[in-house]
Amino acid sequence: MSQLLKKAVRLALVQLASGMDKAQNLSNARARVLEAASAGANIIVLPECFNSPYGCQYFASYAETLLPSPPTVDQSSSFHALSTMAREANVYLVGGSIPELDPVSGKYYNTSLTFGPDGTLLATHRKIHLFDIDIPGKILFRESEVLSPGDQITIADFKGYGKVGIAICYDVRFPELSMIAARKGCFLLVYPGAFGLTTGAMHWKLQGQVRAMDNQLYVGMCSPARDVNAGYVAWGHSFVADAMGRVVTEAGEKEEITYADLVGEEIEEARKGIPLYQQRRFDVYMDVSTSSVRKQDLLL
């Protein structure tokens, strides 16, 4: 039996097409989650901002209040929809992300909610690194004009399987998060993300493969479906990379579900063949996983 992944698991990435109608987006997500569960998925991931269009002009108007937890249905219809989906499907559900309004500070966040098979909230991740980039002639985007950054690393225990690290989109570009999650015993990292056409073509697949290769574990990157008529056009191509950095399944551009069967022995074989964990030189450089981490890490 693998120490990291206790038994084989089927991962489903739901590449969802979302529009302006939140209720319709939630209904579509439910149908797709139930479809994935009927195909044998045990862990299901939705995309970033799955309940709304993605864009700074939408964050405030689609934001929901999550605190104090649990919120009422009026405060967060998405929270209750996700909880119900997870319970109906009897799966672990990483609910992509939704815009969140903190009622105390008045700040907005890009927040991912993860639920267990009984519908219980397991983890909350507020996007730590905000998507502020300027590539002349191609893309200018500043999430920080509306959003505030989170400050917690998120690791959840999927009982019966193992530990999963959860982050959002731009977080994938910062390897420290994945290093800490890997050294805390995660078998899988999931990144709901909405890379655009420019950065998607350059780095979407590369980033996920590198995080998998460096840490010798599975990585799932879940994108919205591509809508060329949207204000922000997502790249699509949701995929799973294995512990050697190989892409084992990949979606196209349209709405679809892509599946991967994860096996703990594949992680062990990768780490035995290329023994990075025995060869690291923490006498020369610091192990970032020994730095202080906050509340979410107490889920370990």
Short mmCIF file of N, CA, C and O in Angstrom, two decimals, residues 166-272:
data_model
loop_
_atom_site.label_atom_id
_atom_site.label_comp_id
_atom_site.label_asym_id
_atom_site.label_seq_id
_atom_site.Cartn_x
_atom_site.Cartn_y
_atom_site.Cartn_z
N ILE A 166 -4.47 22.38 -2.40
CA ILE A 166 -5.43 23.12 -3.22
C ILE A 166 -4.97 24.57 -3.34
O ILE A 166 -4.68 25.23 -2.33
N ALA A 167 -4.89 25.06 -4.57
CA ALA A 167 -4.54 26.45 -4.84
C ALA A 167 -5.31 26.89 -6.08
O ALA A 167 -6.05 26.11 -6.68
N ILE A 168 -5.15 28.15 -6.48
CA ILE A 168 -5.96 28.69 -7.57
C ILE A 168 -5.06 29.35 -8.62
O ILE A 168 -4.29 30.26 -8.31
N CYS A 169 -5.17 28.91 -9.85
CA CYS A 169 -4.66 29.56 -11.05
C CYS A 169 -3.24 30.11 -10.91
O CYS A 169 -2.27 29.37 -10.93
N TYR A 170 -3.11 31.42 -10.73
CA TYR A 170 -1.80 32.09 -10.70
C TYR A 170 -0.91 31.56 -9.58
O TYR A 170 0.32 31.68 -9.66
N ASP A 171 -1.51 30.94 -8.57
CA ASP A 171 -0.73 30.33 -7.50
C ASP A 171 0.25 29.28 -8.03
O ASP A 171 1.28 29.02 -7.42
N VAL A 172 -0.09 28.67 -9.18
CA VAL A 172 0.75 27.60 -9.71
C VAL A 172 2.13 28.10 -10.12
O VAL A 172 3.09 27.34 -10.18
N ARG A 173 2.25 29.39 -10.39
CA ARG A 173 3.54 29.94 -10.83
C ARG A 173 4.54 30.10 -9.68
O ARG A 173 5.70 30.42 -9.93
N PHE A 174 4.10 29.86 -8.47
CA PHE A 174 4.96 30.05 -7.31
C PHE A 174 5.24 28.68 -6.69
O PHE A 174 4.39 28.12 -5.98
N PRO A 175 6.41 28.12 -6.96
CA PRO A 175 6.68 26.71 -6.62
C PRO A 175 6.72 26.43 -5.13
O PRO A 175 6.58 25.27 -4.72
N GLU A 176 6.88 27.46 -4.32
CA GLU A 176 6.96 27.23 -2.88
C GLU A 176 5.70 26.53 -2.34
O GLU A 176 5.78 25.66 -1.46
N LEU A 177 4.53 26.91 -2.84
CA LEU A 177 3.29 26.30 -2.37
C LEU A 177 3.28 24.80 -2.65
O LEU A 177 2.91 23.99 -1.79
N SER A 178 3.67 24.42 -3.85
CA SER A 178 3.66 23.00 -4.20
C SER A 178 4.73 22.23 -3.43
O SER A 178 4.52 21.09 -3.03
N MET A 179 5.88 22.85 -3.20
CA MET A 179 6.94 22.20 -2.42
C MET A 179 6.45 21.88 -1.01
O MET A 179 6.65 20.77 -0.50
N ILE A 180 5.79 22.86 -0.38
CA ILE A 180 5.30 22.64 0.98
C ILE A 180 4.25 21.54 1.00
O ILE A 180 4.30 20.63 1.84
N ALA A 181 3.31 21.59 0.05
CA ALA A 181 2.26 20.58 0.01
C ALA A 181 2.85 19.18 -0.19
O ALA A 181 2.44 18.22 0.45
N ALA A 182 3.82 19.08 -1.10
CA ALA A 182 4.45 17.78 -1.36
C ALA A 182 5.15 17.25 -0.13
O ALA A 182 5.04 16.07 0.21
N ARG A 183 5.87 18.11 0.57
CA ARG A 183 6.65 17.66 1.74
C ARG A 183 5.78 17.47 2.97
O ARG A 183 6.23 16.90 3.96
N LYS A 184 4.53 17.92 2.89
CA LYS A 184 3.56 17.64 3.94
C LYS A 184 2.77 16.37 3.62
O LYS A 184 1.83 16.03 4.34
N GLY A 185 3.14 15.68 2.53
CA GLY A 185 2.55 14.37 2.26
C GLY A 185 1.41 14.32 1.28
O GLY A 185 0.69 13.32 1.22
N CYS A 186 1.23 15.35 0.45
CA CYS A 186 0.15 15.33 -0.55
C CYS A 186 0.49 14.39 -1.71
O CYS A 186 1.63 14.33 -2.15
N PHE A 187 -0.52 13.69 -2.22
CA PHE A 187 -0.34 12.88 -3.42
C PHE A 187 -0.82 13.61 -4.66
O PHE A 187 -0.53 13.21 -5.79
N LEU A 188 -1.55 14.72 -4.45
CA LEU A 188 -2.18 15.44 -5.56
C LEU A 188 -2.22 16.93 -5.26
O LEU A 188 -2.49 17.33 -4.12
N LEU A 189 -1.94 17.74 -6.28
CA LEU A 189 -2.15 19.18 -6.22
C LEU A 189 -3.21 19.52 -7.26
O LEU A 189 -3.13 19.06 -8.40
N VAL A 190 -4.21 20.32 -6.88
CA VAL A 190 -5.22 20.74 -7.85
C VAL A 190 -5.23 22.26 -7.94
O VAL A 190 -5.14 22.97 -6.93
N TYR A 191 -5.34 22.72 -9.18
CA TYR A 191 -5.35 24.15 -9.47
C TYR A 191 -6.54 24.47 -10.38
O TYR A 191 -6.43 24.35 -11.60
N PRO A 192 -7.70 24.86 -9.83
CA PRO A 192 -8.70 25.46 -10.69
C PRO A 192 -8.10 26.75 -11.25
O PRO A 192 -7.56 27.56 -10.49
N GLY A 193 -8.16 26.94 -12.56
CA GLY A 193 -7.48 28.10 -13.14
C GLY A 193 -8.12 28.55 -14.43
O GLY A 193 -8.71 27.75 -15.15
N ALA A 194 -7.97 29.83 -14.71
CA ALA A 194 -8.53 30.40 -15.95
C ALA A 194 -7.43 31.15 -16.68
O ALA A 194 -7.50 32.37 -16.85
N PHE A 195 -6.40 30.42 -17.11
CA PHE A 195 -5.39 31.05 -17.95
C PHE A 195 -6.06 31.57 -19.22
O PHE A 195 -6.97 30.93 -19.76
N GLY A 196 -5.61 32.72 -19.71
CA GLY A 196 -6.13 33.27 -20.96
C GLY A 196 -5.40 32.71 -22.16
O GLY A 196 -4.53 31.84 -22.05
N LEU A 197 -5.73 33.22 -23.34
CA LEU A 197 -5.14 32.68 -24.57
C LEU A 197 -3.64 32.95 -24.64
O LEU A 197 -2.88 32.12 -25.15
N THR A 198 -3.20 34.10 -24.14
CA THR A 198 -1.77 34.42 -24.22
C THR A 198 -0.96 33.55 -23.27
O THR A 198 -0.05 32.83 -23.68
N THR A 199 -1.28 33.59 -21.98
CA THR A 199 -0.50 32.81 -21.01
C THR A 199 -0.81 31.33 -21.11
O THR A 199 0.02 30.49 -20.75
N GLY A 200 -2.01 30.99 -21.57
CA GLY A 200 -2.35 29.57 -21.75
C GLY A 200 -1.46 28.91 -22.78
O GLY A 200 -0.93 27.82 -22.58
N ALA A 201 -1.29 29.59 -23.91
CA ALA A 201 -0.45 29.04 -24.97
C ALA A 201 1.00 28.92 -24.52
O ALA A 201 1.71 27.97 -24.89
N MET A 202 1.44 29.85 -23.69
CA MET A 202 2.84 29.86 -23.26
C MET A 202 3.11 28.85 -22.13
O MET A 202 4.08 28.10 -22.19
N HIS A 203 2.24 28.85 -21.12
CA HIS A 203 2.67 28.25 -19.87
C HIS A 203 1.67 27.34 -19.16
O HIS A 203 2.02 26.76 -18.13
N TRP A 204 0.43 27.23 -19.63
CA TRP A 204 -0.58 26.43 -18.92
C TRP A 204 -0.09 25.01 -18.67
O TRP A 204 0.01 24.55 -17.52
N LYS A 205 0.22 24.31 -19.74
CA LYS A 205 0.63 22.92 -19.58
C LYS A 205 2.01 22.81 -18.93
O LYS A 205 2.24 21.95 -18.07
N LEU A 206 2.91 23.70 -19.32
CA LEU A 206 4.26 23.68 -18.77
C LEU A 206 4.26 23.82 -17.26
O LEU A 206 4.95 23.08 -16.54
N GLN A 207 3.47 24.77 -16.73
CA GLN A 207 3.43 24.99 -15.29
C GLN A 207 2.96 23.75 -14.54
O GLN A 207 3.56 23.36 -13.53
N GLY A 208 1.90 23.14 -15.01
CA GLY A 208 1.38 21.95 -14.33
C GLY A 208 2.34 20.79 -14.39
O GLY A 208 2.53 20.07 -13.41
N GLN A 209 2.97 20.60 -15.54
CA GLN A 209 3.93 19.51 -15.67
C GLN A 209 5.15 19.71 -14.78
O GLN A 209 5.66 18.76 -14.17
N VAL A 210 5.63 20.94 -14.70
CA VAL A 210 6.81 21.22 -13.88
C VAL A 210 6.49 21.02 -12.40
O VAL A 210 7.30 20.45 -11.66
N ARG A 211 5.32 21.48 -11.95
CA ARG A 211 4.96 21.27 -10.54
C ARG A 211 4.87 19.77 -10.23
O ARG A 211 5.28 19.33 -9.15
N ALA A 212 4.36 18.99 -11.17
CA ALA A 212 4.29 17.54 -10.97
C ALA A 212 5.68 16.92 -10.97
O ALA A 212 6.01 16.09 -10.10
N MET A 213 6.52 17.29 -11.90
CA MET A 213 7.86 16.72 -12.01
C MET A 213 8.74 17.08 -10.83
O MET A 213 9.42 16.23 -10.24
N ASP A 214 8.73 18.35 -10.43
CA ASP A 214 9.57 18.80 -9.33
C ASP A 214 9.23 18.10 -8.02
O ASP A 214 10.11 17.83 -7.20
N ASN A 215 7.95 17.83 -7.83
CA ASN A 215 7.48 17.30 -6.54
C ASN A 215 7.12 15.83 -6.59
O ASN A 215 6.77 15.24 -5.57
N GLN A 216 7.15 15.24 -7.79
CA GLN A 216 6.91 13.82 -7.99
C GLN A 216 5.57 13.40 -7.38
O GLN A 216 5.47 12.51 -6.55
N LEU A 217 4.53 14.07 -7.84
CA LEU A 217 3.16 13.74 -7.47
C LEU A 217 2.23 14.10 -8.62
O LEU A 217 2.67 14.58 -9.66
N TYR A 218 0.95 13.86 -8.46
CA TYR A 218 -0.03 14.19 -9.50
C TYR A 218 -0.44 15.66 -9.39
O TYR A 218 -0.51 16.22 -8.30
N VAL A 219 -0.71 16.26 -10.55
CA VAL A 219 -1.22 17.63 -10.62
C VAL A 219 -2.42 17.67 -11.55
O VAL A 219 -2.36 17.13 -12.67
N GLY A 220 -3.51 18.30 -11.10
CA GLY A 220 -4.69 18.51 -11.93
C GLY A 220 -4.92 19.99 -12.16
O GLY A 220 -4.99 20.76 -11.19
N MET A 221 -5.01 20.40 -13.42
CA MET A 221 -5.25 21.79 -13.80
C MET A 221 -6.63 21.86 -14.47
O MET A 221 -6.83 21.27 -15.54
N CYS A 222 -7.58 22.56 -13.84
CA CYS A 222 -8.96 22.56 -14.32
C CYS A 222 -9.37 23.96 -14.79
O CYS A 222 -9.46 24.89 -13.99
N SER A 223 -9.61 24.08 -16.08
CA SER A 223 -9.94 25.36 -16.72
C SER A 223 -11.43 25.45 -17.05
O SER A 223 -12.09 24.43 -17.26
N PRO A 224 -11.97 26.66 -17.15
CA PRO A 224 -13.27 26.82 -17.80
C PRO A 224 -13.17 26.44 -19.28
O PRO A 224 -12.07 26.44 -19.85
N ALA A 225 -14.29 26.12 -19.88
CA ALA A 225 -14.32 25.91 -21.32
C ALA A 225 -14.06 27.24 -22.03
O ALA A 225 -14.30 28.32 -21.47
N ARG A 226 -13.58 27.16 -23.25
CA ARG A 226 -13.28 28.36 -24.01
C ARG A 226 -14.55 28.92 -24.64
O ARG A 226 -15.30 28.21 -25.31
N ASP A 227 -14.78 30.22 -24.41
CA ASP A 227 -15.90 30.93 -25.00
C ASP A 227 -15.34 32.16 -25.71
O ASP A 227 -14.97 33.14 -25.06
N VAL A 228 -15.27 32.09 -27.02
CA VAL A 228 -14.63 33.17 -27.78
C VAL A 228 -15.44 34.46 -27.75
O VAL A 228 -14.94 35.52 -28.13
N ASN A 229 -16.68 34.40 -27.28
CA ASN A 229 -17.51 35.59 -27.19
C ASN A 229 -17.47 36.24 -25.81
O ASN A 229 -18.09 37.29 -25.61
N ALA A 230 -16.75 35.64 -24.88
CA ALA A 230 -16.66 36.18 -23.53
C ALA A 230 -15.67 37.34 -23.48
O ALA A 230 -14.79 37.47 -24.34
N GLY A 231 -15.81 38.18 -22.46
CA GLY A 231 -14.87 39.29 -22.30
C GLY A 231 -13.47 38.80 -22.01
O GLY A 231 -12.48 39.41 -22.43
N TYR A 232 -13.37 37.71 -21.25
CA TYR A 232 -12.09 37.06 -20.97
C TYR A 232 -12.20 35.64 -21.50
O TYR A 232 -13.07 34.88 -21.09
N VAL A 233 -11.33 35.29 -22.43
CA VAL A 233 -11.41 33.99 -23.09
C VAL A 233 -10.43 33.02 -22.44
O VAL A 233 -9.21 33.22 -22.48
N ALA A 234 -10.96 31.98 -21.81
CA ALA A 234 -10.14 30.99 -21.12
C ALA A 234 -9.48 30.05 -22.13
O ALA A 234 -10.01 29.80 -23.22
N TRP A 235 -8.36 29.49 -21.73
CA TRP A 235 -7.57 28.62 -22.59
C TRP A 235 -8.21 27.24 -22.78
O TRP A 235 -8.13 26.63 -23.84
N GLY A 236 -8.84 26.72 -21.72
CA GLY A 236 -9.32 25.35 -21.80
C GLY A 236 -8.18 24.37 -21.54
O GLY A 236 -7.23 24.66 -20.83
N HIS A 237 -8.28 23.17 -22.13
CA HIS A 237 -7.22 22.16 -22.06
C HIS A 237 -6.92 21.73 -20.62
O HIS A 237 -5.75 21.60 -20.22
N SER A 238 -7.96 21.49 -19.84
CA SER A 238 -7.76 20.92 -18.51
C SER A 238 -6.98 19.61 -18.65
O SER A 238 -7.21 18.85 -19.60
N PHE A 239 -6.08 19.35 -17.70
CA PHE A 239 -5.26 18.14 -17.84
C PHE A 239 -4.76 17.66 -16.49
O PHE A 239 -4.79 18.38 -15.48
N VAL A 240 -4.29 16.41 -16.50
CA VAL A 240 -3.64 15.80 -15.33
C VAL A 240 -2.24 15.37 -15.74
O VAL A 240 -2.06 14.74 -16.79
N ALA A 241 -1.26 15.72 -14.92
CA ALA A 241 0.12 15.26 -15.12
C ALA A 241 0.47 14.28 -14.00
O ALA A 241 0.02 14.43 -12.87
N ASP A 242 1.27 13.27 -14.35
CA ASP A 242 1.65 12.28 -13.35
C ASP A 242 2.96 12.66 -12.67
O ASP A 242 3.53 13.73 -12.92
N ALA A 243 3.47 11.78 -11.83
CA ALA A 243 4.64 12.08 -10.99
C ALA A 243 5.93 12.22 -11.78
O ALA A 243 6.94 12.68 -11.24
N MET A 244 5.92 11.84 -13.06
CA MET A 244 7.07 12.06 -13.92
C MET A 244 6.89 13.28 -14.81
O MET A 244 7.72 13.57 -15.67
N GLY A 245 5.76 13.99 -14.62
CA GLY A 245 5.49 15.19 -15.41
C GLY A 245 4.83 14.91 -16.74
O GLY A 245 4.68 15.82 -17.55
N ARG A 246 4.40 13.67 -16.96
CA ARG A 246 3.75 13.32 -18.22
C ARG A 246 2.26 13.65 -18.17
O ARG A 246 1.60 13.40 -17.15
N VAL A 247 1.72 14.20 -19.25
CA VAL A 247 0.28 14.45 -19.33
C VAL A 247 -0.43 13.13 -19.61
O VAL A 247 -0.16 12.47 -20.62
N VAL A 248 -1.31 12.73 -18.69
CA VAL A 248 -1.99 11.45 -18.84
C VAL A 248 -3.41 11.60 -19.39
O VAL A 248 -3.99 10.63 -19.89
N THR A 249 -3.97 12.80 -19.29
CA THR A 249 -5.27 13.06 -19.89
C THR A 249 -5.39 14.56 -20.11
O THR A 249 -4.87 15.36 -19.32
N GLU A 250 -6.05 14.95 -21.19
CA GLU A 250 -6.19 16.38 -21.51
C GLU A 250 -7.48 16.63 -22.26
O GLU A 250 -7.84 15.89 -23.19
N ALA A 251 -8.19 17.67 -21.85
CA ALA A 251 -9.41 18.08 -22.54
C ALA A 251 -9.06 18.96 -23.74
O ALA A 251 -7.92 19.41 -23.89
N GLY A 252 -10.05 19.22 -24.55
CA GLY A 252 -9.88 20.15 -25.65
C GLY A 252 -10.26 21.55 -25.18
O GLY A 252 -9.93 21.96 -24.08
N GLU A 253 -10.98 22.28 -26.03
CA GLU A 253 -11.35 23.65 -25.70
C GLU A 253 -12.77 23.78 -25.19
O GLU A 253 -13.08 24.68 -24.42
N LYS A 254 -13.66 22.86 -25.59
CA LYS A 254 -15.07 22.98 -25.27
C LYS A 254 -15.38 22.33 -23.92
O LYS A 254 -14.52 21.75 -23.28
N GLU A 255 -16.65 22.45 -23.51
CA GLU A 255 -17.08 21.86 -22.25
C GLU A 255 -16.96 20.34 -22.32
O GLU A 255 -17.49 19.71 -23.23
N GLU A 256 -16.27 19.77 -21.35
CA GLU A 256 -16.15 18.32 -21.27
C GLU A 256 -15.58 17.94 -19.91
O GLU A 256 -15.11 18.79 -19.15
N ILE A 257 -15.63 16.66 -19.60
CA ILE A 257 -15.03 16.12 -18.39
C ILE A 257 -13.88 15.21 -18.80
O ILE A 257 -14.04 14.36 -19.67
N THR A 258 -12.73 15.41 -18.18
CA THR A 258 -11.60 14.53 -18.45
C THR A 258 -11.24 13.79 -17.17
O THR A 258 -11.30 14.36 -16.07
N TYR A 259 -10.89 12.51 -17.32
CA TYR A 259 -10.68 11.63 -16.18
C TYR A 259 -9.25 11.10 -16.15
O TYR A 259 -8.62 10.92 -17.19
N ALA A 260 -8.78 10.81 -14.95
CA ALA A 260 -7.49 10.14 -14.78
C ALA A 260 -7.58 9.23 -13.56
O ALA A 260 -8.13 9.61 -12.52
N ASP A 261 -7.04 8.04 -13.70
CA ASP A 261 -6.97 7.10 -12.58
C ASP A 261 -5.60 7.23 -11.93
O ASP A 261 -4.56 7.00 -12.57
N LEU A 262 -5.59 7.62 -10.66
CA LEU A 262 -4.36 7.89 -9.93
C LEU A 262 -4.00 6.69 -9.07
O LEU A 262 -4.85 6.14 -8.36
N VAL A 263 -2.73 6.29 -9.13
CA VAL A 263 -2.25 5.10 -8.43
C VAL A 263 -1.02 5.48 -7.62
O VAL A 263 -0.05 6.03 -8.16
N GLY A 264 -1.04 5.16 -6.34
CA GLY A 264 0.06 5.53 -5.46
C GLY A 264 1.39 4.93 -5.85
O GLY A 264 2.44 5.55 -5.67
N GLU A 265 1.35 3.73 -6.41
CA GLU A 265 2.59 3.07 -6.79
C GLU A 265 3.36 3.84 -7.85
O GLU A 265 4.59 3.76 -7.92
N GLU A 266 2.64 4.62 -8.68
CA GLU A 266 3.32 5.41 -9.70
C GLU A 266 4.15 6.52 -9.06
O GLU A 266 5.23 6.86 -9.55
N ILE A 267 3.65 7.09 -7.98
CA ILE A 267 4.42 8.10 -7.25
C ILE A 267 5.66 7.46 -6.64
O ILE A 267 6.77 7.99 -6.74
N GLU A 268 5.49 6.30 -6.04
CA GLU A 268 6.61 5.62 -5.40
C GLU A 268 7.67 5.21 -6.41
O GLU A 268 8.88 5.32 -6.14
N GLU A 269 7.24 4.74 -7.58
CA GLU A 269 8.19 4.36 -8.62
C GLU A 269 8.99 5.57 -9.10
O GLU A 269 10.21 5.48 -9.32
N ALA A 270 8.31 6.71 -9.27
CA ALA A 270 9.00 7.92 -9.71
C ALA A 270 10.03 8.34 -8.68
O ALA A 270 11.17 8.71 -9.03
N ARG A 271 9.68 8.28 -7.41
CA ARG A 271 10.58 8.72 -6.35
C ARG A 271 11.72 7.73 -6.11
O ARG A 271 12.80 8.12 -5.66
N LYS A 272 11.46 6.47 -6.40
CA LYS A 272 12.53 5.47 -6.28
C LYS A 272 13.51 5.59 -7.43
O LYS A 272 14.73 5.51 -7.25
#
